[in-house]
Coordinates of C-alpha atoms in Angstrom, one line a residue:
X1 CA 10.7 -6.2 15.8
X2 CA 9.0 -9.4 14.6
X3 CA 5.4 -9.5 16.8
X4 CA 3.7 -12.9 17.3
X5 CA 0.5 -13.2 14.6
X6 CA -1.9 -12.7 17.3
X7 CA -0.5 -9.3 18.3
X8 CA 0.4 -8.3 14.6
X9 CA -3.8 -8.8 14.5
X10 CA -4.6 -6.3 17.3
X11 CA -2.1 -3.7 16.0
X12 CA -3.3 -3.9 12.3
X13 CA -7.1 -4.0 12.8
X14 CA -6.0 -0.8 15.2
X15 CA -4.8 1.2 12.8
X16 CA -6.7 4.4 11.4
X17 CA -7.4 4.6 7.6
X18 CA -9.9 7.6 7.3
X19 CA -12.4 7.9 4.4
X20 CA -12.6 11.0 2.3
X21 CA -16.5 10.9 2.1
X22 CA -18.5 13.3 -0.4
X23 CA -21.6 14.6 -0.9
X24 CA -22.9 16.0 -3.8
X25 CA -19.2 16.9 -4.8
X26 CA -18.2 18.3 -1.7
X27 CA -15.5 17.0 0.4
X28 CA -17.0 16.4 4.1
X29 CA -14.6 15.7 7.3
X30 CA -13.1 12.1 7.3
X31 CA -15.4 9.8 9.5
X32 CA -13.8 8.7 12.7
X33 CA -12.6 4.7 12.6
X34 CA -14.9 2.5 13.8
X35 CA -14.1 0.3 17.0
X36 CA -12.7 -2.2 15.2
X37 CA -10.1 0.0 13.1
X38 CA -9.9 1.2 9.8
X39 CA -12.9 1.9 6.9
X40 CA -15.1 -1.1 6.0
X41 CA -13.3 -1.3 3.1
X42 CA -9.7 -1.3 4.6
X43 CA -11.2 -4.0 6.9
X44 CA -12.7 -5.9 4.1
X45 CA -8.9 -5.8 2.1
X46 CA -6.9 -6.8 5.6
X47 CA -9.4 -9.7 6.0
X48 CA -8.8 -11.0 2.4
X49 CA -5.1 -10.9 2.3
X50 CA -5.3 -13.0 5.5
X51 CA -7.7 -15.4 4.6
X52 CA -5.9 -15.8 1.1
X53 CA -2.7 -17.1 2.9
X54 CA -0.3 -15.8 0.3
X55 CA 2.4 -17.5 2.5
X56 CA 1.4 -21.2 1.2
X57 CA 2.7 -20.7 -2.3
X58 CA 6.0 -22.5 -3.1
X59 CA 9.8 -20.6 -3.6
X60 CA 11.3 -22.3 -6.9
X61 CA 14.3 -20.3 -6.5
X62 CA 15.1 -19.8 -3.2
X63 CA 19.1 -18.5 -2.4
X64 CA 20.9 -21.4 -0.7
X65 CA 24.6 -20.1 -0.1
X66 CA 26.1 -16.8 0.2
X67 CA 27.3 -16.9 -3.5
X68 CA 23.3 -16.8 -4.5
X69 CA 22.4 -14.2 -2.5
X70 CA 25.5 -12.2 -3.4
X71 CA 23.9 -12.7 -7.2
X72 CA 20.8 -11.3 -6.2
X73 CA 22.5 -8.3 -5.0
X74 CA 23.4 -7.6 -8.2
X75 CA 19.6 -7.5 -8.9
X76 CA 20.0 -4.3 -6.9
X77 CA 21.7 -2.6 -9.9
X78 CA 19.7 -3.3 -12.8
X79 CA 16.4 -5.9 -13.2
X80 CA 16.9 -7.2 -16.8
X81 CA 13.4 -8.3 -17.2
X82 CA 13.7 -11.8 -18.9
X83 CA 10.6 -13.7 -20.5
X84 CA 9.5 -15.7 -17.9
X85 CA 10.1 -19.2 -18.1
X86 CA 8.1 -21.8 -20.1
X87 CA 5.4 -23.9 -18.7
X88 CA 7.6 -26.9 -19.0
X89 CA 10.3 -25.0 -16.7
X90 CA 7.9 -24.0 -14.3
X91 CA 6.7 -27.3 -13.8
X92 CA 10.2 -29.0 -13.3
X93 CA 10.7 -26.1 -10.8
X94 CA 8.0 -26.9 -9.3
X95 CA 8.5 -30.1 -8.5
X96 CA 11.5 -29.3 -6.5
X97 CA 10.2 -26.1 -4.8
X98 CA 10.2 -25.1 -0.9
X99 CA 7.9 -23.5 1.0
X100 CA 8.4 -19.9 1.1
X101 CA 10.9 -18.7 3.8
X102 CA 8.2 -16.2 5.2
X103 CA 5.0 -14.0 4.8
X104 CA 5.3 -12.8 1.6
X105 CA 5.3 -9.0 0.6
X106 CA 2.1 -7.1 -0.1
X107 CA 0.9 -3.6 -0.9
X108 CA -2.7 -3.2 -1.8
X109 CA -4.9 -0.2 -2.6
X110 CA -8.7 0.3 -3.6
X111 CA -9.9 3.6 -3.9
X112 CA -13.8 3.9 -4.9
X113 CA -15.0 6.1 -6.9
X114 CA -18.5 8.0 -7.3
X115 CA -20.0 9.2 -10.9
X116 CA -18.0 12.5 -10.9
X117 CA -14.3 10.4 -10.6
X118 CA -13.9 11.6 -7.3
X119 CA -12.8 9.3 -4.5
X120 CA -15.3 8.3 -1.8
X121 CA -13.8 5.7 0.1
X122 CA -10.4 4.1 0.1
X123 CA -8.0 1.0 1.7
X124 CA -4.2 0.6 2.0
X125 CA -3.4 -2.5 3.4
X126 CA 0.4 -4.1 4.1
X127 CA 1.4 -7.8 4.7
X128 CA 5.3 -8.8 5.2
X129 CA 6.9 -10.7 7.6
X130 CA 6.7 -7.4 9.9
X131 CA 2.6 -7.3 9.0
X132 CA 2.2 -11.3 8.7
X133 CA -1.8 -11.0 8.8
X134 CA -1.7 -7.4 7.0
X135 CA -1.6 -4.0 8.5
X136 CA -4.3 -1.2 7.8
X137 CA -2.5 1.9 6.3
X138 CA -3.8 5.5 8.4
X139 CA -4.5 8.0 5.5
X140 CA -5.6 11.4 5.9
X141 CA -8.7 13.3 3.4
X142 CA -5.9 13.6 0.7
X143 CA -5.6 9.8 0.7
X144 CA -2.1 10.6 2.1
X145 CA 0.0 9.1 4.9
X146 CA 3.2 10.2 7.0
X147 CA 2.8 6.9 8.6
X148 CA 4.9 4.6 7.1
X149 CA 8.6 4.7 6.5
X150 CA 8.5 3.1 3.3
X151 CA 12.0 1.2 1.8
X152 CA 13.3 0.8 -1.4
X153 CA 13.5 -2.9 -2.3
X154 CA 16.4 -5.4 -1.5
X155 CA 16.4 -8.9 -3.5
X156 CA 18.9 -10.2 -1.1
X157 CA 17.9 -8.5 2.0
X158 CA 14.3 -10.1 1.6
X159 CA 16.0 -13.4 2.6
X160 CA 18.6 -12.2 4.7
X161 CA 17.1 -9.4 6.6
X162 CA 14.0 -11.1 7.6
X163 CA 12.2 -8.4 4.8
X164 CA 13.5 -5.5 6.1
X165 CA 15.0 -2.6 3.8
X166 CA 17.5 -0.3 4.7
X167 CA 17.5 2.5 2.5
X168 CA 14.5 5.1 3.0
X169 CA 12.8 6.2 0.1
X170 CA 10.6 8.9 1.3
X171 CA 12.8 11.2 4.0
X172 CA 12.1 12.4 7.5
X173 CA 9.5 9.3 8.0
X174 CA 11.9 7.8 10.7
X175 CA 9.0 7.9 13.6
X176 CA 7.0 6.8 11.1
X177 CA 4.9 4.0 13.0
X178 CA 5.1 1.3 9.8
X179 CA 8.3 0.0 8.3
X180 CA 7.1 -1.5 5.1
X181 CA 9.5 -2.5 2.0
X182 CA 8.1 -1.4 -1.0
X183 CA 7.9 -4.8 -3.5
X184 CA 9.8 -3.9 -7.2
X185 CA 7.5 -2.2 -9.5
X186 CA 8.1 -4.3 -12.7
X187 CA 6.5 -3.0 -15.8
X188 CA 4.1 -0.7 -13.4
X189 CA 6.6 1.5 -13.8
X190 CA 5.3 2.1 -17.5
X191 CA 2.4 3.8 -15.9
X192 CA 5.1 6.7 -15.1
X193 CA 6.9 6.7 -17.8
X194 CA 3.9 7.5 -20.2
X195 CA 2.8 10.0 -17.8
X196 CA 6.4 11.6 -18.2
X197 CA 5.5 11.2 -21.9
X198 CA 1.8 12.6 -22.3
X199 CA 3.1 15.7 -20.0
X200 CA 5.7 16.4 -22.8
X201 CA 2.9 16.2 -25.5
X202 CA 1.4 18.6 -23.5
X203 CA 3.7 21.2 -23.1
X204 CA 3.9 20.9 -26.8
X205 CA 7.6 19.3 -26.6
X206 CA 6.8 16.8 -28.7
X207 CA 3.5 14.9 -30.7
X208 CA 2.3 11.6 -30.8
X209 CA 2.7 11.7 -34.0
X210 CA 6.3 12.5 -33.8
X211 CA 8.9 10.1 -35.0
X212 CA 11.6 9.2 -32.7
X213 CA 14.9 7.9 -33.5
X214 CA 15.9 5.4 -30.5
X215 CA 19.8 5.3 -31.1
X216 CA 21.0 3.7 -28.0
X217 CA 25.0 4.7 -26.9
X218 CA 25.2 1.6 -25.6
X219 CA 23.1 -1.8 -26.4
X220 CA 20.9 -3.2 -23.3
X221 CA 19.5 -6.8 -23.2
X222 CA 17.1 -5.3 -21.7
X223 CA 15.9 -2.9 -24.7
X224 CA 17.5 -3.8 -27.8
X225 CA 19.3 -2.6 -30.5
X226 CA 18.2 1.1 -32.3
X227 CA 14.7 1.6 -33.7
X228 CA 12.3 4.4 -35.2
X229 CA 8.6 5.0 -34.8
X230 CA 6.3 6.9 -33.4
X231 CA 5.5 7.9 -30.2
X232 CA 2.2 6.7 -30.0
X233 CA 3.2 3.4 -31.0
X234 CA 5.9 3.0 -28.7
X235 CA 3.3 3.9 -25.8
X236 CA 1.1 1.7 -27.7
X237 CA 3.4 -1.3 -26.8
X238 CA 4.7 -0.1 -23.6
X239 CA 1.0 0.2 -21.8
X240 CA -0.5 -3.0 -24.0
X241 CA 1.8 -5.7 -24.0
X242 CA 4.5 -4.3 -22.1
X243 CA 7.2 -3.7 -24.8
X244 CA 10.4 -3.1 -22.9
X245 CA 11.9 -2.3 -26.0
X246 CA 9.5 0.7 -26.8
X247 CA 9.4 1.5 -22.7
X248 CA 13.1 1.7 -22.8
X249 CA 12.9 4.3 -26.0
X250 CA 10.1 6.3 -23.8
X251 CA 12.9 6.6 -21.2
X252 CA 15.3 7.8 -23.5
X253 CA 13.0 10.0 -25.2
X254 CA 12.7 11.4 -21.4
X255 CA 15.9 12.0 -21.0
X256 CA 16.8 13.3 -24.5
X257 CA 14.5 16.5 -23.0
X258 CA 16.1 16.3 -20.1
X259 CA 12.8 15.3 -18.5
X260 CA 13.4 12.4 -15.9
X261 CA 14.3 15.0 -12.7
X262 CA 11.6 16.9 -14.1
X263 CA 9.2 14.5 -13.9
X264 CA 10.5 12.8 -10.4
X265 CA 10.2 16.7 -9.0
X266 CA 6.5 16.8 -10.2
X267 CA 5.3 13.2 -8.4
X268 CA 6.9 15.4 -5.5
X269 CA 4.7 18.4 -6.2
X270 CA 2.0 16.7 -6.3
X271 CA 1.9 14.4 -3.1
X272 CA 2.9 11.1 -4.9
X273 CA 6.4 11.2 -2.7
X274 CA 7.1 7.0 -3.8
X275 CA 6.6 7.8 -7.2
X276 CA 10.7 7.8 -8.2
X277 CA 11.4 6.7 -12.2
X278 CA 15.3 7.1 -10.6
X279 CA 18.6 5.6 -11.7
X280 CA 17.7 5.0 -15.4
X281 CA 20.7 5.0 -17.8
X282 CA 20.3 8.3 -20.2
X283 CA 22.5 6.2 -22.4
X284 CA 19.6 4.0 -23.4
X285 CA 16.6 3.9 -21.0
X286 CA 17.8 0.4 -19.3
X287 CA 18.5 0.1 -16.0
X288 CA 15.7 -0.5 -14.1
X289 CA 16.4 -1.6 -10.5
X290 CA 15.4 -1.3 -7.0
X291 CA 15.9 3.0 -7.4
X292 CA 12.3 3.0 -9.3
X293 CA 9.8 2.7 -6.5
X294 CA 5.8 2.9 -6.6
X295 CA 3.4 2.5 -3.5
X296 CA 0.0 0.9 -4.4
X297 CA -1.6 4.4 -2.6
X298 CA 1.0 6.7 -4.6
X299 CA -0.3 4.7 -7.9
X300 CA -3.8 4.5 -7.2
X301 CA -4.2 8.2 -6.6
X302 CA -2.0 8.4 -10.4
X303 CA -4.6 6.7 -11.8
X304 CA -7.3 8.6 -10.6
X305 CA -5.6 11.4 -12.0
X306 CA -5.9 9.7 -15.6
X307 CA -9.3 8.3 -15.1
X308 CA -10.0 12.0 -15.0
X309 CA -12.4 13.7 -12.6
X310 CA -14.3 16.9 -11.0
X311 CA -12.5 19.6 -8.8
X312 CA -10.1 19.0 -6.6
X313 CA -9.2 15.3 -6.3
X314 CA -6.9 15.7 -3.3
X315 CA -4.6 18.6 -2.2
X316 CA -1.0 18.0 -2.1
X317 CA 1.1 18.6 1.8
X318 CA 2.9 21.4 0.0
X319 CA -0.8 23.4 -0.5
X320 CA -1.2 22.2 -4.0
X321 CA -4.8 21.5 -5.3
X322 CA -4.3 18.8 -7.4
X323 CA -6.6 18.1 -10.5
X324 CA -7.4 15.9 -13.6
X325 CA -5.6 19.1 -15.5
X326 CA -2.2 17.7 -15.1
X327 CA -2.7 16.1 -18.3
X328 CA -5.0 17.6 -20.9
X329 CA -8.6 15.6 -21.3
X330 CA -6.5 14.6 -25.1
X331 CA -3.6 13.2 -23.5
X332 CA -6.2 11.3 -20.1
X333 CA -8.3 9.5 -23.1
X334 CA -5.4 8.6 -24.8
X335 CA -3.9 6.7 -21.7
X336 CA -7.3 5.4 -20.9
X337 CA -7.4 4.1 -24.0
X338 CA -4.1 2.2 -23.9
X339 CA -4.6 0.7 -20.5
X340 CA -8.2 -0.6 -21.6
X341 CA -6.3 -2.3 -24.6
X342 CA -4.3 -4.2 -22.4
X343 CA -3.5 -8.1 -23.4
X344 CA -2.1 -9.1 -20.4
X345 CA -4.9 -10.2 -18.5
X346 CA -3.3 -12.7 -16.1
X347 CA -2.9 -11.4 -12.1
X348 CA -5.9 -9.7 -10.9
X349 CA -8.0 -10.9 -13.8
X350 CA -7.6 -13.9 -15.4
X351 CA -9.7 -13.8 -18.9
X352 CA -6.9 -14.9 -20.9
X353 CA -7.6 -18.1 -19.6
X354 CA -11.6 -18.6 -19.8
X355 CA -13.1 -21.7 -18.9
X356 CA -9.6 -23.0 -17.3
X357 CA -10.3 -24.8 -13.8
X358 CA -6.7 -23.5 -13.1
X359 CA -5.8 -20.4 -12.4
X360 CA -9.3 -19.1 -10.5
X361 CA -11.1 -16.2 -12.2
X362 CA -10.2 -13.0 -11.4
X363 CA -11.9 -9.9 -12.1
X364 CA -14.8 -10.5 -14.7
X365 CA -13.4 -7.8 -17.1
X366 CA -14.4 -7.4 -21.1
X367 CA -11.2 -8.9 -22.8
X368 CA -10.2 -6.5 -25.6
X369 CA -11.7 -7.5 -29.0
X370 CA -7.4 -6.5 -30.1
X371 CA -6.3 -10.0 -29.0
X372 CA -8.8 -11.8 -29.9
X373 CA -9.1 -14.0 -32.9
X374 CA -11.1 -16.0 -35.1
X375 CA -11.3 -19.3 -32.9
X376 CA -12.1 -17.1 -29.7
X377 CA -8.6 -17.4 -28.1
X378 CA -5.8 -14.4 -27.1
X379 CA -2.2 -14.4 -28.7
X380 CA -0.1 -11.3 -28.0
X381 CA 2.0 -11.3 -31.1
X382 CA 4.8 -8.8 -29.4
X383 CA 5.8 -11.3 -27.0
X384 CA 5.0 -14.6 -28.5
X385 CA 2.0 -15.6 -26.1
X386 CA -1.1 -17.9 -27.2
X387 CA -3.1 -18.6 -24.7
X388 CA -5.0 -21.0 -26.3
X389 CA -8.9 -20.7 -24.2
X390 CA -11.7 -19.1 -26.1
X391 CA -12.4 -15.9 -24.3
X392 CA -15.9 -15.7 -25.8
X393 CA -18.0 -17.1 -23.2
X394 CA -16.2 -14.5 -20.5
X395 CA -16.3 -12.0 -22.4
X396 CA -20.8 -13.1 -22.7
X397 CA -20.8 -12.6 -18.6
X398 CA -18.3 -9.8 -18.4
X399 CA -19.7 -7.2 -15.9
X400 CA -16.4 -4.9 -16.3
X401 CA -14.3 -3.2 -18.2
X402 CA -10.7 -2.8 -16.8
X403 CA -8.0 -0.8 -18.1
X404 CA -4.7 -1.5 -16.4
X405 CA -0.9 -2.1 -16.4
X406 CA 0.8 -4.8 -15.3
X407 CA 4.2 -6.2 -14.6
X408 CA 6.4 -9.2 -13.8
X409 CA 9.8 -10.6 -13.1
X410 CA 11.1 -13.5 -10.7
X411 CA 10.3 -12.0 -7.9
X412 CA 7.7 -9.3 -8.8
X413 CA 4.4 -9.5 -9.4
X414 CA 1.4 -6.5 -9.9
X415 CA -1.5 -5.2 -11.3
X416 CA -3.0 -1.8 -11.2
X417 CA -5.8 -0.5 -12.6
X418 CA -9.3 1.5 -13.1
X419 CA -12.3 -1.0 -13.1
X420 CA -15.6 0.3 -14.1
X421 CA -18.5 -1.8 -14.6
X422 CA -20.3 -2.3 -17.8
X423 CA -23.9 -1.1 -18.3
X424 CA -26.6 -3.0 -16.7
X425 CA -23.7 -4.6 -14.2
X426 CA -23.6 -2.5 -11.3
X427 CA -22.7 1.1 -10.7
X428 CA -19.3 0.3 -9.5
X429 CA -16.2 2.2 -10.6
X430 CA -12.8 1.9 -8.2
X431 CA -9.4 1.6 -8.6
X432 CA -7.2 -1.0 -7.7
X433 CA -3.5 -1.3 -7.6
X434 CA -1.3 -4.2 -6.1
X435 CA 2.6 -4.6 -5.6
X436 CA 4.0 -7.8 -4.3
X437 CA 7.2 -9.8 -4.2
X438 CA 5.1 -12.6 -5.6
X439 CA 6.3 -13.1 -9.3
X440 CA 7.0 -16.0 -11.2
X441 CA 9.9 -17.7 -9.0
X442 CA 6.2 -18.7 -6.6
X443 CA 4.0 -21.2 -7.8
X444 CA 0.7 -22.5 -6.3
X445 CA 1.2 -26.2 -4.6
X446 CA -2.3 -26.9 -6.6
X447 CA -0.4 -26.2 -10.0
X448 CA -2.0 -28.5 -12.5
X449 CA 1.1 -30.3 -14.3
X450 CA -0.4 -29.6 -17.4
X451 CA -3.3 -27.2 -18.7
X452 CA -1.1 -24.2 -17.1
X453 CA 0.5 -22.8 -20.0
X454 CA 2.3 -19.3 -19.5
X455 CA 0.6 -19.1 -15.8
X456 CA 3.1 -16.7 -14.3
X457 CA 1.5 -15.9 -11.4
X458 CA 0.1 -17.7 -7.8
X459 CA -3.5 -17.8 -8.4
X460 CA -4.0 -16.1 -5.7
X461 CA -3.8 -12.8 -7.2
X462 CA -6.8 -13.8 -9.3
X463 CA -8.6 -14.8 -5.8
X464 CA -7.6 -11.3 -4.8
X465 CA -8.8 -9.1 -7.5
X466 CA -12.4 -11.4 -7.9
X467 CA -12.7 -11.1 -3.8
X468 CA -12.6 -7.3 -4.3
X469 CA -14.6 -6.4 -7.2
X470 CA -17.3 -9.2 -5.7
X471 CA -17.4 -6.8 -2.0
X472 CA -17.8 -3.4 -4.7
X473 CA -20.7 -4.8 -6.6
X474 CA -22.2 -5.4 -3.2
X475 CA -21.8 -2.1 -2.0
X476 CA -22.4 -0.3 -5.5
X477 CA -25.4 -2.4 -7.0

């Protein structure tokens, strides 16, 4: 049931989202929620996703028959992750866009972190036309909930079902008091996939330095024809510049050792129920649709897992005390490493383009000295991207580094990620991860028609991610 905005307000500011608070290390009882609902920083999160108003952007592809939203069912069976468009497509888009039909779909998580990399304080908010001014997530000292029935995504059923999925991803949640449909991954999903990987290398499976043979049965648009190299450098391009060619071998390579359930069965294990790398073709990694599923909460707590930290970070509903150990402190700095090499620094931070008046700056992060070349300015060579603004000057008044993963289709944008700030900047280290349904069909009404080059994303995003790393430096100075 749709509820009026005012009443959505009440019931999301009522919601409980208890703080795992520590103390020299040890884990103390959740603090009760305030009067007014939630942690301060939940609050904080719901009030920004409100005050963002995500639902202004502008639809440049909405479905306007049956016929188009029978095509986008087909999206259902396998995303083929095209380039996004040029800027001179986006901008004859744009000129014809609509409004968007309704609130658009969020799922955002910050979880803070104290010296030792264990969690001190976390968030979870929702916004969908079910949540239209965002809904605080309840979680308990585990950072876990049973409180929302969370759905696989539906391109179609988005428009046509007023946001509302149908098919449950997590079972037995059907009292659940939330109904939220999870937004597509996109090349989050990576984050899994490597995980899958590095817990390979671990068991001794396989090396790094191994060479793999990627002989697809079967030729995807998606990944390519064959290829051979390493594994680390087809993790390399998977986690940098998001290489669905190498991604897809990393799938393959998962299912060659008959892996992938494996792996699905461990997310369970450990409390990480969204976490679901499901329905990818054996054949030759492709196929990645709606069946691969991440929550911003579920990827957050992943990350803190490779961020690395003392003890017991959380304990899993099945008993399990879960630790930095699932992955060795080798295969954690290797993934690290990756994720702060990232080029793609255009949704929650924006460095890429430094000194642009559009989009708005993001997270003040160190861009990675990798990209950068003589004249100052990023090019990813693996995907053809110059981005054309000396980064120099941001990189002069970076306070952070961030290593992260992000990803992108039509209808999918996100960003996840560990932020820590650089010396002298502030003591604050978090993690943030956001999903949303947000990708580069939506533009920004404000879109300049020129000086936007390869801006995929609504700049709100940026907005976003600056908002929240501006409220940690205030409470971590």
């Amino acid at each position: 049931m749709t509820l009026p905005r005012s009443s959505n307000r009440t019931r999301g500011l009522a919601g409980l989202a208890a703080t795992a608070v520590l103390f020299g290390g040890l884990v103390a009882v959740p603090q009760a929620a305030s009067a007014e609902g939630g942690s301060p920083l939940a609050q904080h999160l719901r009030q920004t996703v409100d005050q963002l108003k995500f639902e202004q952007v502008l639809d440049t592809d909405p479905p306007t028959s049956a016929a188009e939203l029978n095509a986008l069912r087909q999206n259902d069976v396998e995303k083929e992750a095209a380039k996004p468009p040029k800027r001179a497509d986006l901008k004859a888009a744009a000129a014809a866009a609509a409004p968007i039909s309704q609130q658009p779909q969020i799922d955002l998580t910050v979880i803070e972190l104290n010296r030792l990399g264990r969690p001190v304080s976390s968030g979870t908010v929702l916004m969908s036309p079910q949540y239209p001014d965002g809904k605080i997530v309840p979680v308990d000292r585990n950072l876990h909930t049973t409180d929302v029935r969370w759905r696989q995504w539906d391109d179609a059923g988005w428009y046509a079902n007023h946001g509302q999925g149908t098919i449950d991803v997590v079972a037995g949640r059907e009292n659940a008091s939330i109904d939220f449909m999870l937004p597509y991954p996109a090349s989050v999903l990576k984050l899994m996939v490597a995980f899958g990987v590095l817990r390979l290398v671990d068991k001794g499976e396989i090396s790094l330095d191994d060479t793999y043979a990627y002989e697809p049965t079967t030729i995807s648009s998606l990944c390519g024809p064959a290829s051979s190299n390493t594994v680390r450098n087809y993790l390399d391009a998977s986690l940098t510049w998001s290489s669905n060619a190498a991604s897809c071998a990393m799938v393959k390579l998962l299912h060659d050792h008959g892996a992938v359930d494996g792996l699905n069965q461990t997310f369970q294990d450990l409390g990480l129920e969204t976490l679901q790398l499901k329905n990818t073709n054996p054949a030759n990694g492709a196929r990645w649709g709606n069946p691969v599923t991440m929550s911003s909460l579920d990827t957050a707590k992943l990350l803190m897992l490779v961020n690395g930290g003392l003890g017991t970070l959380w304990t899993a509903p099945g008993g399990t005390a879960v630790t930095a150990a699932v992955l060795s402190p080798a295969s954690r700095e290797f993934f690290k490493s990756k994720l702060g090499d990232q080029g793609m620094n255009v949704t929650l931070s924006t460095t890429n383009w430094c000194g642009a008046a559009y989009p708005a700056q993001g997270i003040p992060q160190l861009t990675p000295s990798r990209w950068i070349g003589a004249d100052g300015t990023v090019t990813i060579p693996g995907e053809g991207v110059a981005y054309g603004h000396d980064v120099r000057p941001c990189n002069d008044a970076a306070e952070v580094t961030f290593a992260h993963k992000n990803g992108w289709v039509g209808n999918s944008g996100a960003d996840a990620g560990i932020v820590k700030a650089l010396p002298g900047k502030g003591g604050r280290t978090y993690i943030v991860a956001m999903f949303s349904n947000l990708g580069y069909q939506y533009v920004d009404s404000n879109r300049p028609p020129t000086g936007a080059e390869n801006v995929w994303f609504t700049e709100k995003m940026a907005l976003l991610g600056k908002a929240i790393d501006t409220y940690e430096k205030k409470r971590h100075p």
